[in-house]
Steps between C-alpha positions, in 0.01 A plus 500: 500500500779246570534344839783650712583160629354132494372555851307804399350304189399217740347734742308688224362178356417363844306821589327496155384141560379567841307813375324281236399238756381765748293647231360162401391446877336835503294445171412148640358632803301789314358270253406230770305777691333621192372146418366452857335851506344535139236749610579869583330673800252763409361783666209767426241704678180704455565837380165652427150413630293684256673563187354693221655378176367765282651787672797305665381619846511303824190588725618296803816335634615220720557559874795734591579557134577876560746415786730291274431565134450870488604623160632176378411264213228236589776225435771657716649226762418660852391188686150487378518135431342346815565131561246329742689172474197282502175438269156645572314502726794501738697749304223759483695748717602830428867554546518668842849665424381660166134501487362510850152636554473842602238664720315639322596320174511822315822577678663268265426737195525860407380731245736394221467121568145488626289205625282357240109520470339231315133419436308170535484343153804694366737352270834603652844498339799429690871554417822341603862474350607161327848535656636282225252198569216546234464165339770358726467181720171359641244771549187468700383841414425812717201424736294749694406474851250719703411562864186296612333826655552869453622760744712244698755575760756239397594344171314167407429345159256250361681171467424473120584744228222707350674544152801378317710697236784413255835591646648520149253736349801732457609731239716373354399142577845343508747384760808701638339857475528647838245776462259339278156653572245218622134581516196293542136546628256353746158617632401582845251217611126630503460358835757729671381734774585863477768615702888499563640170382865359496594335168811256451689453174634153518736327243663152510822463275608144442400267785486639852651854420226746619478877488223732618411874525214662703291782417214686675193615306175667547218302333187682415147357380452482138388826354170487325442134544112435478352258761375183326154517399263210601410268205132534372252323723732439800366570832599815670643323815758330275793405720833652422828337489788647727877436463569157630696470830635148367805493284529428127780574269672376196759227541685619190315757293548433116652806307306411183190319428376321155269739303225221485414156637575396857783523740583417861595717795628377850391687792538456889246580758352465854138460554355515857163452339379347171571747216507537123822621328479634143743651255417752211705623205453874505641771248725733692299804651164320443250372752353149554216549262752468188629167627661309211559167660387334829545191735398410862499231733345432861747472789344302779636572850889526546522664822826693550693244285617637163372293202583509116268469218525500132223716332389438129430820324288510192572791256147640400633745242799456263774766574745665255860393568745735682745660273730666724547269792316719731217413736152600337254310723485386863399197681272562799460260787177497710383340803118482603347318791269211369172634674570859330571297171183314519294807594621687209461210268128450598455857412584473138887567496686274250821588674419558871833654569423817301462696807822362690819685527802350335739322747792482261591643160775411254597682173508264195576518136324301228700235297444182320535292818527529873835620630615511861786685650858344428511344857153350472535355154587159637430314827700599775630159565618450143656844502695422842607167353638658188669780695652222730632311198640805337694595810636145543624500146666834556662389811633188340641710198669748756648211688643325188620821366697563833642146525618511133683833560655381829606196314663689224680729747637205694615329187683812363680557843601134512627499142690829556659350829414791716540767215881411460491313186248708297609715212224721376549558140365824347535356152286200577783239473468393865801395712841375412647303797746243529580297818868392585513267797840460696480122474738509197876484525557831360298705751770414764768656305569874588459730197742777423491806721176719500358716768484302817126552542469327146705193551314175488569238774459158548162371598309798327251523227501744217215580272538693169255759395449731207435868539278633198586864573866467473511187284758347724505171722556521855552251797341459842618274777201401718681392803762803525238754350794614268419630148750566221523589118807267469453130443643346812569176320675630186827579675472174690474307171792704366712419790465128440 
């Protein structure tokens, strides 16, 4: 509608311009923050410790599940996303406000949400919600940690994971699906001592964003597992191989191996005595007798200092390629004292770790080439350099964007002379302004009578404006703050 007076028109236009500039500043801030923070924060947790996909039944839950998740969907946000704030091994701590250890541990479970019972050598399926983060960001995968001894009185974990799974093994496998159902499997190590153990579900999303969940489980001996028989002609007092007290684990276990040929695996270890470490490729659910690929090396003595080593593994049997992306085989890592190794080798064993218990296992698929988890695909230094360069580039873009918008805002404010000379045209014609300065002879002549508030006086400046809504011109005096529909110079000119 038409303005009631030139003053209201000017005020409306000033308010419109102020609104536009305010919104521009707000959007500038939002876009700058988005550029500086390109990665979203994630969250997830362990929902089921022993999931039966065939019957969609959970046979064991994480600690205190029944207290906060009773009757709720496994993806409901109820504070299950525990954040230790640091990487393992320092971050291998159960959240004391949500998953503190009970005495006895069975107090953290009930009949509806029971504690799981697993078996040595069992392939276990775990379940967790994607929470919109499947196939998003940099994933290190879900890693599994286990307590070093059974029936302990406090929570403790081996410093290296015993298995790793694909966080994005979800249905559907796509981003931005909050309740996508994620499941993957791992195998209980063959050297696990029966008893009550604590397991930890561990996930790193992007760089330095850690999540964990704790669960107590009863692990039983393998059912129907026959004792290994001595090879023909071997002496009856053949030495046996016990589980190693020295540490050995995968540095970054592959998620897929080539179907044939050779590939390399990095491991870390400590050896207080000279040992032989070996790797076997096994079919899931099989035993060492069906090894499909092997590699080994002799450690020497490292003492308590952790060492790293690359083991070259030779495939002895060509394997069919995995078609559905799920793991079909296992990498088994062994550690055998050298004297025991030599005694077994002298008794005719072609692979003297046959009687040893695996120190670490990792589920793998079979593909055309070796494939590591995303975060292990490049060297850490290269990845860190690339991340640093990307962050620096985004910071520079955000700074440039902010400076550009501030420059535009300052320029508009200057051109509009503190908003008083701007006419915002709804028809896209821009402003129509003429400036009449009082240094002419005519400006000192009194015009014919008009309302006193509108009379021009000597040494004042008048500007002419066009109002698009009414189609009329109006005048504004910057010094006296007067506005009028009447031309203050028309009568002055007529009086001459």
